[in-house]
Short mmCIF file of C-alpha atoms and ligand atoms in Angstrom, two decimals:
data_model
loop_
_atom_site.label_atom_id
_atom_site.label_comp_id
_atom_site.label_asym_id
_atom_site.label_seq_id
_atom_site.Cartn_x
_atom_site.Cartn_y
_atom_site.Cartn_z
CA UNK A 1 3.91 -12.71 48.95
CA UNK A 2 6.06 -11.71 46.10
CA UNK A 3 8.65 -13.42 43.84
CA UNK A 4 11.64 -12.57 41.97
CA UNK A 5 11.86 -12.89 38.05
CA UNK A 6 15.59 -12.56 36.84
CA UNK A 7 16.33 -11.87 33.19
CA UNK A 8 19.69 -13.46 32.25
CA UNK A 9 21.75 -11.72 29.57
CA UNK A 10 20.50 -8.17 30.73
CA UNK A 11 20.97 -9.16 34.37
CA UNK A 12 17.78 -7.44 35.66
CA UNK A 13 15.70 -8.69 38.39
CA UNK A 14 11.98 -7.69 38.93
CA UNK A 15 9.47 -8.45 41.52
CA UNK A 16 5.92 -9.61 41.13
CA UNK A 17 3.19 -10.20 43.73
CA UNK A 18 0.63 -11.60 41.26
CA UNK A 19 -0.01 -15.22 41.20
CA UNK A 20 -1.81 -14.85 37.82
CA UNK A 21 0.45 -12.63 35.72
CA UNK A 22 2.35 -14.26 33.05
CA UNK A 23 5.93 -13.87 32.42
CA UNK A 24 4.99 -11.64 29.46
CA UNK A 25 2.71 -9.60 31.65
CA UNK A 26 5.47 -9.00 34.02
CA UNK A 27 8.03 -8.13 31.17
CA UNK A 28 5.44 -5.44 29.88
CA UNK A 29 4.65 -3.93 33.28
CA UNK A 30 8.39 -3.69 33.78
CA UNK A 31 9.02 -2.19 30.40
CA UNK A 32 11.32 -4.84 29.27
CA UNK A 33 11.20 -5.50 25.52
CA UNK A 34 9.69 -8.89 24.94
CA UNK A 35 8.63 -9.84 21.54
CA UNK A 36 4.90 -11.27 21.63
CA UNK A 37 3.83 -11.19 18.07
CA UNK A 38 0.37 -12.70 18.58
CA UNK A 39 -0.31 -10.52 21.73
CA UNK A 40 -0.01 -13.36 24.18
CA UNK A 41 -2.37 -15.83 22.35
CA UNK A 42 -0.03 -18.73 22.49
CA UNK A 43 0.38 -19.21 18.71
CA UNK A 44 3.40 -17.24 17.37
CA UNK A 45 6.03 -18.65 19.94
CA UNK A 46 8.01 -15.41 19.57
CA UNK A 47 7.79 -14.84 23.38
CA UNK A 48 9.57 -18.20 24.11
CA UNK A 49 12.11 -18.16 27.25
CA UNK A 50 14.62 -20.60 28.42
CA UNK A 51 14.02 -21.30 32.11
CA UNK A 52 17.46 -21.43 33.70
CA UNK A 53 16.36 -21.81 37.30
CA UNK A 54 13.01 -22.35 39.15
CA UNK A 55 11.10 -24.28 36.43
CA UNK A 56 9.12 -25.99 39.20
CA UNK A 57 7.70 -22.48 40.17
CA UNK A 58 5.85 -22.18 36.87
CA UNK A 59 2.31 -23.13 36.09
CA UNK A 60 2.03 -26.35 34.15
CA UNK A 61 2.17 -26.09 30.39
CA UNK A 62 -1.06 -25.04 28.57
CA UNK A 63 -2.32 -26.85 25.53
CA UNK A 64 -0.77 -24.15 23.35
CA UNK A 65 2.63 -24.78 24.80
CA UNK A 66 2.27 -28.50 24.31
CA UNK A 67 1.47 -27.99 20.66
CA UNK A 68 4.56 -25.76 19.99
CA UNK A 69 6.99 -27.87 22.08
CA UNK A 70 5.94 -30.87 20.20
CA UNK A 71 6.02 -29.35 16.66
CA UNK A 72 9.39 -27.71 17.28
CA UNK A 73 10.99 -30.52 19.45
CA UNK A 74 11.81 -28.11 22.35
CA UNK A 75 13.48 -29.43 25.38
CA UNK A 76 11.45 -29.08 28.69
CA UNK A 77 13.46 -25.94 29.75
CA UNK A 78 11.66 -23.82 26.98
CA UNK A 79 8.30 -22.23 28.00
CA UNK A 80 6.06 -19.68 26.22
CA UNK A 81 6.27 -16.43 28.42
CA UNK A 82 2.60 -15.58 27.52
CA UNK A 83 1.38 -18.90 28.98
CA UNK A 84 3.83 -19.55 32.06
CA UNK A 85 2.77 -18.08 35.31
CA UNK A 86 5.53 -17.63 37.96
CA UNK A 87 4.28 -18.87 41.47
CA UNK A 88 7.86 -18.34 42.91
CA UNK A 89 11.35 -17.28 41.95
CA UNK A 90 12.48 -17.98 38.33
CA UNK A 91 15.30 -17.17 36.22
CA UNK A 92 14.86 -16.80 32.47
CA UNK A 93 16.49 -15.90 29.22
CA UNK A 94 14.48 -14.35 26.36
CA UNK A 95 15.43 -16.42 23.19
CA UNK A 96 14.19 -13.98 20.49
CA UNK A 97 15.47 -10.56 20.33
CA UNK A 98 14.39 -9.29 16.99
CA UNK A 99 11.51 -9.82 14.89
CA UNK A 100 13.86 -10.72 12.00
CA UNK A 101 14.99 -13.83 13.90
CA UNK A 102 11.54 -15.09 13.85
CA UNK A 103 11.64 -15.95 10.22
CA UNK A 104 14.74 -17.94 10.50
CA UNK A 105 12.90 -20.04 13.06
CA UNK A 106 10.89 -21.61 10.29
CA UNK A 107 13.80 -24.07 9.89
CA UNK A 108 12.58 -25.49 13.16
CA UNK A 109 9.38 -26.62 11.59
CA UNK A 110 11.43 -28.78 9.16
CA UNK A 111 11.74 -32.06 10.95
CA UNK A 112 15.04 -33.53 11.34
CA UNK A 113 14.07 -36.72 9.35
CA UNK A 114 12.38 -34.79 6.67
CA UNK A 115 13.25 -35.32 3.03
CA UNK A 116 10.81 -34.05 0.58
CA UNK A 117 10.10 -31.84 -2.42
CA UNK A 118 8.48 -28.60 -1.81
CA UNK A 119 7.68 -25.71 -4.44
CA UNK A 120 9.77 -22.70 -3.26
CA UNK A 121 11.17 -19.58 -4.67
CA UNK A 122 15.00 -19.27 -4.54
CA UNK A 123 16.83 -15.97 -4.76
CA UNK A 124 20.57 -15.50 -5.47
CA UNK A 125 22.03 -12.14 -4.81
CA UNK A 126 25.76 -11.56 -5.89
CA UNK A 127 27.98 -8.74 -4.83
CA UNK A 128 29.50 -7.33 -7.95
CA UNK A 129 33.26 -6.69 -8.57
CA UNK A 130 34.08 -8.44 -5.13
CA UNK A 131 37.49 -9.60 -6.23
CA UNK A 132 38.35 -6.23 -7.32
CA UNK A 133 37.16 -4.59 -4.01
CA UNK A 134 39.18 -7.38 -2.08
CA UNK A 135 42.48 -6.56 -3.88
CA UNK A 136 42.03 -2.77 -3.13
CA UNK A 137 41.02 -3.02 0.56
CA UNK A 138 42.34 -4.15 3.83
CA UNK A 139 41.07 -7.52 4.95
CA UNK A 140 39.42 -5.95 8.11
CA UNK A 141 37.72 -3.24 5.82
CA UNK A 142 36.52 -6.15 3.61
CA UNK A 143 34.96 -8.02 6.65
CA UNK A 144 33.34 -4.76 7.93
CA UNK A 145 31.77 -4.13 4.45
CA UNK A 146 30.71 -7.67 4.12
CA UNK A 147 28.97 -7.84 7.46
CA UNK A 148 27.29 -4.48 6.52
CA UNK A 149 26.18 -5.99 3.16
CA UNK A 150 25.05 -9.34 4.62
CA UNK A 151 22.94 -7.49 7.34
CA UNK A 152 21.21 -4.91 5.19
CA UNK A 153 20.53 -7.24 2.32
CA UNK A 154 19.54 -10.15 4.80
CA UNK A 155 16.77 -8.02 6.33
CA UNK A 156 14.57 -7.78 3.34
CA UNK A 157 14.65 -11.62 2.93
CA UNK A 158 13.55 -12.02 6.70
CA UNK A 159 10.93 -9.41 6.33
CA UNK A 160 9.18 -11.34 3.49
CA UNK A 161 8.85 -14.68 5.03
CA UNK A 162 12.11 -15.97 3.57
CA UNK A 163 15.07 -17.83 5.22
CA UNK A 164 18.62 -16.80 4.80
CA UNK A 165 19.75 -20.13 3.47
CA UNK A 166 23.44 -19.67 2.93
CA UNK A 167 26.34 -17.30 2.13
CA UNK A 168 28.56 -18.50 -0.54
CA UNK A 169 31.55 -16.31 -0.91
CA UNK A 170 29.95 -12.98 -1.61
CA UNK A 171 26.53 -14.36 -2.46
CA UNK A 172 23.34 -14.43 -0.32
CA UNK A 173 20.85 -17.15 -0.96
CA UNK A 174 17.25 -16.75 0.27
CA UNK A 175 14.49 -19.28 0.03
CA UNK A 176 10.79 -18.60 0.24
CA UNK A 177 8.18 -21.06 1.06
CA UNK A 178 10.05 -23.86 2.83
CA UNK A 179 7.11 -24.26 5.32
CA UNK A 180 4.30 -23.90 2.92
CA UNK A 181 2.55 -20.90 1.23
CA UNK A 182 0.97 -20.73 -2.31
CA UNK A 183 3.25 -20.42 -5.40
CA UNK A 184 2.03 -16.91 -5.80
CA UNK A 185 2.85 -15.75 -2.25
CA UNK A 186 6.26 -17.46 -2.46
CA UNK A 187 7.19 -15.73 -5.68
CA UNK A 188 5.78 -12.38 -4.55
CA UNK A 189 7.75 -12.60 -1.36
CA UNK A 190 10.79 -13.16 -3.21
CA UNK A 191 10.16 -10.29 -5.50
CA UNK A 192 9.50 -7.86 -2.90
CA UNK A 193 12.60 -9.07 -1.03
CA UNK A 194 14.69 -8.45 -4.12
CA UNK A 195 13.39 -4.97 -4.59
CA UNK A 196 13.91 -4.37 -0.82
CA UNK A 197 17.49 -5.48 -1.19
CA UNK A 198 18.26 -2.83 -4.01
CA UNK A 199 16.81 -0.22 -1.65
CA UNK A 200 18.81 -1.55 1.17
CA UNK A 201 21.90 -1.43 -0.77
CA UNK A 202 21.54 1.99 -2.08
CA UNK A 203 21.03 3.24 1.44
CA UNK A 204 24.05 1.45 2.68
CA UNK A 205 26.11 3.10 -0.06
CA UNK A 206 24.98 6.46 0.95
CA UNK A 207 25.40 5.82 4.79
CA UNK A 208 27.71 3.42 6.25
CA UNK A 209 29.99 3.04 3.21
CA UNK A 210 30.06 6.54 2.22
CA UNK A 211 33.24 7.26 4.23
CA UNK A 212 34.92 4.24 2.78
CA UNK A 213 34.40 5.56 -0.73
CA UNK A 214 32.92 2.29 -1.73
CA UNK A 215 29.98 1.86 -3.90
CA UNK A 216 28.54 -1.70 -3.89
CA UNK A 217 26.50 -3.14 -6.69
CA UNK A 218 24.50 -6.30 -6.79
CA UNK A 219 22.89 -8.74 -9.18
CA UNK A 220 19.81 -10.78 -8.31
CA UNK A 221 18.27 -13.92 -9.93
CA UNK A 222 15.18 -15.53 -8.81
CA UNK A 223 13.56 -18.91 -9.87
CA UNK A 224 10.68 -21.07 -8.60
CA UNK A 225 10.26 -24.89 -8.51
CA UNK A 226 10.22 -28.03 -6.67
CA UNK A 227 13.39 -28.40 -4.67
CA UNK A 228 14.42 -30.98 -2.17
CA UNK A 229 14.33 -29.86 1.49
CA UNK A 230 15.70 -31.80 4.43
CA UNK A 231 18.85 -32.18 6.57
CA UNK A 232 21.89 -33.51 4.88
CA UNK A 233 25.33 -34.40 5.94
CA UNK A 234 27.24 -36.64 8.36
CA UNK A 235 25.24 -38.08 10.95
CA UNK A 236 27.17 -35.96 13.52
CA UNK A 237 26.66 -32.80 11.47
CA UNK A 238 23.58 -32.58 9.47
CA UNK A 239 22.49 -29.31 7.98
CA UNK A 240 19.36 -27.78 6.74
CA UNK A 241 19.67 -28.19 2.98
CA UNK A 242 17.56 -27.05 -0.15
CA UNK A 243 18.90 -28.63 -3.43
CA UNK A 244 17.74 -29.45 -6.80
CA UNK A 245 17.62 -28.15 -10.35
CA UNK A 246 15.60 -24.97 -9.40
CA UNK A 247 18.35 -23.94 -7.05
CA UNK A 248 21.13 -24.47 -9.71
CA UNK A 249 18.95 -22.59 -12.22
CA UNK A 250 18.38 -19.61 -9.76
CA UNK A 251 22.24 -19.29 -9.50
CA UNK A 252 22.63 -19.20 -13.29
CA UNK A 253 19.91 -16.66 -13.59
CA UNK A 254 21.83 -14.54 -11.22
CA UNK A 255 24.84 -15.03 -13.45
CA UNK A 256 22.99 -13.81 -16.37
CA UNK A 257 22.52 -10.42 -14.78
CA UNK A 258 26.10 -9.64 -15.72
CA UNK A 259 25.94 -10.47 -19.30
CA UNK A 260 22.48 -8.66 -19.85
CA UNK A 261 23.45 -5.68 -17.63
CA UNK A 262 20.36 -5.93 -15.48
CA UNK A 263 19.89 -5.73 -11.68
CA UNK A 264 17.12 -8.32 -11.31
CA UNK A 265 16.30 -11.25 -13.44
CA UNK A 266 13.23 -13.49 -12.84
CA UNK A 267 12.46 -16.80 -14.60
CA UNK A 268 9.30 -17.39 -16.57
CA UNK A 269 8.07 -19.64 -13.71
CA UNK A 270 8.32 -16.79 -11.28
CA UNK A 271 6.57 -14.53 -13.79
CA UNK A 272 3.72 -16.89 -14.48
CA UNK A 273 3.10 -17.22 -10.76
CA UNK A 274 2.93 -13.57 -9.71
CA UNK A 275 0.04 -11.11 -10.30
CA UNK A 276 1.72 -9.68 -13.51
CA UNK A 277 -0.50 -6.55 -13.31
CA UNK A 278 1.31 -5.61 -10.04
CA UNK A 279 4.90 -5.46 -11.50
CA UNK A 280 6.78 -3.56 -14.14
CA UNK A 281 9.21 -5.62 -16.32
CA UNK A 282 11.71 -4.23 -18.72
CA UNK A 283 13.53 -6.37 -21.27
CA UNK A 284 12.90 -10.05 -21.76
CA UNK A 285 15.55 -12.56 -22.83
CA UNK A 286 15.46 -16.05 -24.28
CA UNK A 287 18.84 -17.13 -23.05
CA UNK A 288 20.65 -20.47 -22.98
CA UNK A 289 21.94 -21.12 -19.45
CA UNK A 290 25.18 -23.08 -18.76
CA UNK A 291 24.45 -26.68 -18.56
CA UNK A 292 20.91 -26.47 -20.08
CA UNK A 293 19.75 -27.87 -23.32
CA UNK A 294 16.83 -25.52 -23.74
CA UNK A 295 16.85 -21.74 -23.50
CA UNK A 296 15.04 -20.09 -20.72
CA UNK A 297 12.79 -17.02 -20.76
CA UNK A 298 14.01 -14.35 -18.38
CA UNK A 299 12.38 -11.08 -17.41
CA UNK A 300 13.99 -7.93 -16.08
CA UNK A 301 12.25 -6.87 -12.89
CA UNK A 302 12.01 -3.06 -12.53
CA UNK A 303 9.50 -2.68 -9.57
CA UNK A 304 5.88 -2.55 -8.49
CA UNK A 305 3.40 -0.82 -10.69
CA UNK A 306 1.64 1.10 -7.90
CA UNK A 307 2.66 1.85 -4.33
CA UNK A 308 3.49 -1.51 -2.44
CA UNK A 309 2.56 -0.84 1.20
CA UNK A 310 4.80 -3.59 2.53
CA UNK A 311 7.83 -2.55 0.38
CA UNK A 312 7.41 1.00 1.40
CA UNK A 313 7.30 0.33 5.32
CA UNK A 314 10.01 -2.17 5.17
CA UNK A 315 12.40 -0.09 3.04
CA UNK A 316 11.85 2.93 5.33
CA UNK A 317 11.70 1.24 8.70
CA UNK A 318 15.56 0.60 9.15
CA UNK A 319 16.23 4.35 8.11
CA UNK A 320 13.40 5.62 10.44
CA UNK A 321 14.48 3.52 13.50
CA UNK A 322 18.39 3.75 12.91
CA UNK A 323 18.39 5.69 16.23
CA UNK A 324 15.39 4.16 18.17
CA UNK A 325 15.91 6.39 21.21
CA UNK A 326 15.92 9.51 19.32
CA UNK A 327 12.89 8.60 17.35
CA UNK A 328 11.04 7.89 20.50
CA UNK A 329 12.26 11.04 22.17
CA UNK A 330 10.92 13.18 19.32
CA UNK A 331 7.72 11.33 19.14
CA UNK A 332 6.86 11.72 22.80
CA UNK A 333 7.97 15.42 22.84
CA UNK A 334 5.50 16.00 19.98
CA UNK A 335 2.68 13.94 21.79
CA UNK A 336 3.08 15.86 25.13
CA UNK A 337 3.24 19.42 23.38
CA UNK A 338 0.08 18.52 21.42
CA UNK A 339 -1.75 17.00 24.28
CA UNK A 340 -0.17 17.87 27.79
CA UNK A 341 -3.17 16.09 29.61
CA UNK A 342 -1.91 12.62 28.45
CA UNK A 343 1.43 13.01 30.16
CA UNK A 344 0.20 11.65 33.41
CA UNK A 345 -1.12 8.36 32.00
CA UNK A 346 2.60 7.39 31.57
CA UNK A 347 3.83 6.02 34.72
CA UNK A 348 7.42 5.00 34.13
CA UNK A 349 10.66 6.28 32.66
CA UNK A 350 9.87 7.65 29.09
CA UNK A 351 13.26 6.16 27.74
CA UNK A 352 12.07 2.67 28.67
CA UNK A 353 8.57 3.32 27.38
CA UNK A 354 10.14 4.51 23.91
CA UNK A 355 12.00 1.36 23.48
CA UNK A 356 8.85 -0.57 23.88
CA UNK A 357 7.18 1.55 21.32
CA UNK A 358 9.98 1.28 18.72
CA UNK A 359 10.26 -2.50 19.52
CA UNK A 360 6.58 -2.74 18.61
CA UNK A 361 6.71 -0.63 15.37
CA UNK A 362 9.56 -2.78 14.12
CA UNK A 363 7.63 -5.83 15.12
CA UNK A 364 4.57 -4.63 13.27
CA UNK A 365 6.49 -4.06 9.91
CA UNK A 366 8.11 -7.51 10.23
CA UNK A 367 4.85 -9.12 10.98
CA UNK A 368 3.09 -7.74 8.03
CA UNK A 369 3.83 -10.94 6.32
CA UNK A 370 2.07 -12.91 9.18
CA UNK A 371 -1.20 -10.89 9.30
CA UNK A 372 -2.91 -13.53 11.54
CA UNK A 373 -0.38 -12.90 14.31
CA UNK A 374 -0.31 -9.12 13.66
CA UNK A 375 -4.15 -8.64 14.17
CA UNK A 376 -4.19 -10.70 17.33
CA UNK A 377 -1.13 -8.62 18.68
CA UNK A 378 -2.90 -5.23 17.92
CA UNK A 379 -6.08 -6.45 19.51
CA UNK A 380 -4.34 -7.14 22.62
CA UNK A 381 -2.64 -3.83 22.46
CA UNK A 382 -5.97 -2.04 22.07
CA UNK A 383 -7.27 -3.86 25.23
CA UNK A 384 -4.20 -2.84 27.28
CA UNK A 385 -4.55 0.75 26.18
CA UNK A 386 -8.00 0.94 27.70
CA UNK A 387 -6.44 -0.35 31.04
CA UNK A 388 -3.66 2.40 30.70
CA UNK A 389 -6.74 5.02 30.61
CA UNK A 390 -6.45 5.70 26.83
CA UNK A 391 -9.56 7.06 25.22
CA UNK A 392 -10.59 6.94 21.50
CA UNK A 393 -10.27 10.66 21.12
CA UNK A 394 -6.62 10.50 22.08
CA UNK A 395 -5.58 8.48 18.97
CA UNK A 396 -5.70 11.29 16.26
CA UNK A 397 -3.08 13.29 18.16
CA UNK A 398 -0.84 10.23 18.55
CA UNK A 399 -1.14 9.46 14.83
CA UNK A 400 -0.32 13.12 13.76
CA UNK A 401 2.70 13.10 16.16
CA UNK A 402 3.90 9.85 14.73
CA UNK A 403 3.43 11.11 11.04
CA UNK A 404 5.42 14.24 11.94
CA UNK A 405 8.20 12.33 13.69
CA UNK A 406 8.54 9.87 10.68
CA UNK A 407 8.76 12.85 8.25
CA UNK A 408 11.26 14.57 10.43
CA UNK A 409 13.48 11.48 10.96
CA UNK A 410 13.39 10.14 7.33
CA UNK A 411 14.58 13.70 6.17
CA UNK A 412 15.89 13.45 2.62
CA UNK A 413 14.98 9.66 2.52
CA UNK A 414 11.28 10.77 2.81
CA UNK A 415 9.00 10.27 -0.29
CA UNK A 416 5.40 10.89 -0.74
CA UNK A 417 4.71 7.18 -1.31
CA UNK A 418 6.56 6.30 1.94
CA UNK A 419 4.52 8.84 4.00
CA UNK A 420 1.19 7.44 2.20
CA UNK A 421 2.24 3.98 3.36
CA UNK A 422 3.01 5.02 6.92
CA UNK A 423 -0.48 6.86 7.07
CA UNK A 424 -2.33 3.75 5.83
CA UNK A 425 -0.38 1.51 8.22
CA UNK A 426 -1.00 3.63 11.22
CA UNK A 427 -4.72 3.85 10.39
CA UNK A 428 -4.89 0.01 10.19
CA UNK A 429 -3.00 -0.24 13.49
CA UNK A 430 -5.23 2.28 15.08
CA UNK A 431 -8.52 0.95 13.75
CA UNK A 432 -7.52 -2.61 14.87
CA UNK A 433 -6.60 -1.40 18.34
CA UNK A 434 -9.73 0.60 18.81
CA UNK A 435 -11.94 -2.18 17.40
CA UNK A 436 -10.72 -4.38 20.21
CA UNK A 437 -10.64 -1.87 22.93
CA UNK A 438 -12.59 -4.15 25.32
CA UNK A 439 -11.06 -5.51 28.50
CA UNK A 440 -9.41 -8.99 28.06
CA UNK A 441 -11.46 -11.70 29.86
CA UNK A 442 -9.32 -13.20 32.55
CA UNK A 443 -7.95 -16.45 31.40
CA UNK A 444 -8.93 -19.83 33.11
CA UNK A 445 -5.66 -21.16 34.77
CA UNK A 446 -4.58 -23.83 37.06
C1 HEM B 501 -0.25 3.74 17.02
C2 HEM B 501 -0.86 3.43 18.12
C3 HEM B 501 -0.19 3.06 19.39
C4 HEM B 501 0.91 2.10 19.64
C5 HEM B 501 1.53 1.31 18.49
C6 HEM B 501 1.20 2.01 21.05
C7 HEM B 501 2.08 1.25 21.56
C8 HEM B 501 2.45 1.10 22.94
C9 HEM B 501 3.14 0.10 23.42
C10 HEM B 501 3.98 -0.96 22.67
C11 HEM B 501 3.20 0.26 24.74
C12 HEM B 501 3.94 -0.61 25.81
C13 HEM B 501 2.95 -1.49 26.69
C14 HEM B 501 2.30 -2.54 25.90
O1 HEM B 501 2.83 -3.34 25.13
O2 HEM B 501 1.15 -2.78 26.33
C15 HEM B 501 2.35 1.33 24.99
C16 HEM B 501 1.92 1.90 26.27
C17 HEM B 501 1.22 2.84 26.55
N1 HEM B 501 0.73 3.69 25.52
FE1 HEM B 501 0.54 3.30 23.60
N2 HEM B 501 0.45 2.96 21.60
C18 HEM B 501 -0.38 3.67 20.71
C19 HEM B 501 -1.21 4.56 20.96
C20 HEM B 501 -1.44 5.28 22.18
C21 HEM B 501 -2.32 6.44 22.44
C22 HEM B 501 -3.27 7.02 21.53
C23 HEM B 501 -2.12 6.74 23.73
C24 HEM B 501 -2.80 7.87 24.40
C25 HEM B 501 -2.06 8.96 24.95
C26 HEM B 501 -1.03 5.92 24.23
C27 HEM B 501 -0.70 5.72 25.60
C28 HEM B 501 0.04 4.82 26.13
C29 HEM B 501 0.21 4.64 27.68
C30 HEM B 501 -0.43 5.48 28.69
C31 HEM B 501 0.92 3.52 27.94
C32 HEM B 501 1.37 2.94 29.20
C33 HEM B 501 2.51 3.60 29.73
C34 HEM B 501 2.97 3.16 31.15
O3 HEM B 501 2.55 2.11 31.70
O4 HEM B 501 3.83 3.99 31.68
N3 HEM B 501 -0.72 4.82 23.21
N4 HEM B 501 1.93 1.87 23.81
S1 FES B 502 2.99 -17.34 21.60
FE1 FES B 502 3.44 -15.92 23.29
S2 FES B 502 3.08 -14.00 22.26
FE2 FES B 502 2.61 -15.35 20.75
#
C-alpha cells in the first residue's frame, strides 16, 4: 500500500510504499533537497517541516523531537523530518531552505522571558559614503545595491555562528555567542566574519556592482563584553534585543575606522581573547571614544597569519556555487569521463542529483562552525554511499574531478591557498565518509 507525500511551496507530490522510511528518507530518495545537517540523528533540527495535512498519519514524536519542541517552543504541527514516518498521506512544508538560515534560528533558543547578561562579540559594519551614493543614484538602484550589500556581507556573519542582529541605516550589526560559546570562539568567529565580509565586498564590487560603476567600501568595528540579551518592547510587539555598553562601544569603534583610515578595528578585549599568534595586526591606537572618559586601545586587523581553512572555504563558496547547476554539470561530466563505469550507479536525473550535491557542499561549508553536526552528517552520507554501490576505490576519481571543477569554476578568483583549503576539506569529507561506510542499523520504531 502506498501513500502520498506532498511538498507545499514546490507543489511536488511523491509516493512511498514504505512504512519505515522517514520523511527525510523519502526526500532523499526522490532527490528533493532537504537540509539535514546532522545526517538524520535528530539533533540539529534543520530538517524540520510544518505538517499542513495528515498529521495523524505520522509516527508519534520521538524523544529527540520532544526535546527540540520543548526547547524551541514549537507548535504541534512542526516535526523533524528525520524522525517522523508517514503511514498515510501527508502534506508538508520544509521550513529551512538554506544553511545560512540555520544560524538565525539561534534566536529561537533565547526564551521569551529571558533577560540576562551574556559575554558576546559585537560587530558593526558600516557602508562608507552612503549619503553621497544616495544623492547620485536612483532610489531603485540604491535599494538594489543595499540588498546586494546586506546579502553578501550578511553571509559571513551567518557562516561563523553569528546572528544578523539589525540593520541600522546602512549598517549591519552582527552578534556572536548569544547562545553560548567561549570568549575565544565568539571573538574568533567575529574576526573571521569581518575578514569574510571584506572578501565578499571586494567580490561584489567586481561582479554585480561592476556595471553600475559603483565601488563600495566598508568600515568594521568589533568589541567583546557582557551585554543584556532578551526580548524588549511593547507586550504586543517584543523584539529580540542585545543592549549594553559593549554594543555602544562597538559602534564607536566602527566610527573610529574613518578617522584612523582603517578597514577593521578590534578592541583590546577582543585582542586579548583571541589566539594572537594566528592574526596579523597593523597599527594600534589609544583613542578616546565619544562619551567615554578613558581612552581605549584599538588594533587594526589585517588578516590571519597562515591559511585559515574556514575563511578560505567560506569566501570561495559563493563564487564557486554562483551557478550551482553549471558547477554540478561540469563535475559529473568530469567524473563520467574519468570513470565511465560509475555512470550506471546513478539512477535518476543528473540535474536533480547535481542540486543535491551542491546543496550538500554548501551545507558542509556552513556547518564547519558546528563540527558535531557535520561529522554526524558525513557519517550518514558515507553509509548511504555503500548502499548506492560506491566502493572505496571510487573516491580518488571523484575528489580529483571535484578539485578540477573548483579550479575551473573559480577561474581568476582561484588562489593557491583556496585550492589547498578545498583539498584539505575534501580529504576530511571523504575520510569521514569512508570511516563510517557501514550500513546503518535499522532504528527501533513504533
Ligand atoms: C566528496 C564526496 C562525496 C559527496 C559530498 C557526495 C554527495 C552526495 C549526495 C549529497 C548525494 C545525494 C543523496 C544523499 O544525500 O544520500 C549523493 C548520491 C550519490 N553519490 Fe555521492 N558524494 C560523494 C562521493 C561519491 C563517490 C566517490 C561516488 C562514486 C561514484 C558517488 C556516487 C553517488 C551515487 C551513485 C549516488 C546516488 C545516486 C542516485 O541515487 O541516483 N558519490 N552523493
Ligand atoms: S534533526 Fe533531522 S537531520 Fe538533524
